[in-house]
PDB file of C-alpha atoms in Angstrom:
ATOM      1  CA  MET A  26       1.322   5.116 -10.461  1.00 85.00           C
ATOM      2  CA  LYS A  27       3.307   5.909  -7.341  1.00 93.00           C
ATOM      3  CA  GLN A  28       4.498   3.108  -5.094  1.00 95.00           C
ATOM      4  CA  TRP A  29       4.494   3.163  -1.301  1.00 98.00           C
ATOM      5  CA  VAL A  30       6.685   1.281   1.187  1.00 98.00           C
ATOM      6  CA  CYS A  31       5.915   0.089   4.705  1.00 98.00           C
ATOM      7  CA  ASP A  32       8.315   1.754   7.152  1.00 98.00           C
ATOM      8  CA  VAL A  33       8.038  -1.262   9.474  1.00 98.00           C
ATOM      9  CA  CYS A  34       8.750  -4.237   7.195  1.00 98.00           C
ATOM     10  CA  ASP A  35       9.705  -2.765   3.792  1.00 97.00           C
ATOM     11  CA  TYR A  36       6.630  -4.183   2.003  1.00 98.00           C
ATOM     12  CA  HIS A  37       6.054  -2.303  -1.276  1.00 97.00           C
ATOM     13  CA  TYR A  38       2.494  -1.450  -2.288  1.00 97.00           C
ATOM     14  CA  ASP A  39       2.311  -1.329  -6.078  1.00 96.00           C
ATOM     15  CA  PRO A  40      -1.048   0.074  -7.183  1.00 96.00           C
ATOM     16  CA  ASN A  41      -0.593  -1.532 -10.599  1.00 96.00           C
ATOM     17  CA  LEU A  42      -0.740  -4.958  -8.920  1.00 96.00           C
ATOM     18  CA  GLY A  43      -3.110  -4.252  -6.022  1.00 96.00           C
ATOM     19  CA  VAL A  44      -3.302  -6.828  -3.233  1.00 95.00           C
ATOM     20  CA  PRO A  45      -5.589  -9.645  -4.414  1.00 91.00           C
ATOM     21  CA  ASP A  46      -5.380 -11.457  -1.058  1.00 89.00           C
ATOM     22  CA  SER A  47      -6.747  -8.302   0.623  1.00 87.00           C
ATOM     23  CA  LYS A  48      -9.391  -7.748  -2.075  1.00 91.00           C
ATOM     24  CA  VAL A  49      -7.586  -4.645  -3.395  1.00 95.00           C
ATOM     25  CA  LYS A  50      -7.977  -4.585  -7.155  1.00 96.00           C
ATOM     26  CA  PRO A  51      -5.113  -3.710  -9.516  1.00 97.00           C
ATOM     27  CA  GLY A  52      -5.177  -0.013 -10.387  1.00 97.00           C
ATOM     28  CA  THR A  53      -6.165   1.122  -6.867  1.00 97.00           C
ATOM     29  CA  PRO A  54      -4.153   4.224  -5.864  1.00 97.00           C
ATOM     30  CA  PHE A  55      -2.772   4.233  -2.313  1.00 97.00           C
ATOM     31  CA  LYS A  56      -4.953   7.214  -1.395  1.00 96.00           C
ATOM     32  CA  ASP A  57      -8.048   5.169  -2.276  1.00 97.00           C
ATOM     33  CA  LEU A  58      -7.231   2.317   0.110  1.00 96.00           C
ATOM     34  CA  PRO A  59      -9.593   2.205   3.115  1.00 94.00           C
ATOM     35  CA  LYS A  60      -8.446   4.097   6.225  1.00 93.00           C
ATOM     36  CA  ASP A  61      -8.364   0.823   8.151  1.00 95.00           C
ATOM     37  CA  TRP A  62      -6.246  -0.967   5.516  1.00 96.00           C
ATOM     38  CA  ILE A  63      -3.157  -2.636   7.001  1.00 97.00           C
ATOM     39  CA  CYS A  64       0.102  -3.938   5.590  1.00 97.00           C
ATOM     40  CA  PRO A  65      -0.502  -7.494   4.354  1.00 96.00           C
ATOM     41  CA  ASP A  66       2.940  -8.587   5.606  1.00 97.00           C
ATOM     42  CA  CYS A  67       3.223  -7.100   9.099  1.00 98.00           C
ATOM     43  CA  GLY A  68      -0.146  -5.528   9.964  1.00 97.00           C
ATOM     44  CA  ALA A  69       1.159  -1.941  10.208  1.00 98.00           C
ATOM     45  CA  ARG A  70      -1.342   0.848   9.678  1.00 98.00           C
ATOM     46  CA  LYS A  71      -1.667   2.777   6.437  1.00 97.00           C
ATOM     47  CA  SER A  72      -0.040   5.748   8.184  1.00 97.00           C
ATOM     48  CA  SER A  73       3.170   3.670   8.466  1.00 98.00           C
ATOM     49  CA  PHE A  74       3.738   3.868   4.698  1.00 98.00           C
ATOM     50  CA  SER A  75       5.949   6.361   2.871  1.00 98.00           C
ATOM     51  CA  LEU A  76       6.054   7.323  -0.778  1.00 97.00           C
ATOM     52  CA  VAL A  77       8.885   5.603  -2.647  1.00 94.00           C
ATOM     53  CA  LYS A  78      11.356   8.178  -3.948  1.00 82.00           C
ATOM     54  CA  GLN A  79      11.772   7.840  -7.679  1.00 69.00           C
TER      55      GLN A  79
END
């Protein structure tokens, strides 16, 4: 699965891990995160994330 990075704080969202503290289950693709989901580290909006170049 593709990983995404927060442009504000460099937090990496790995869909294989999810974000248990935010009730995001492992295996959840970035596109399936709620529109109001925010970065767990800095609070930036979902729109502040960019696809990690592989």
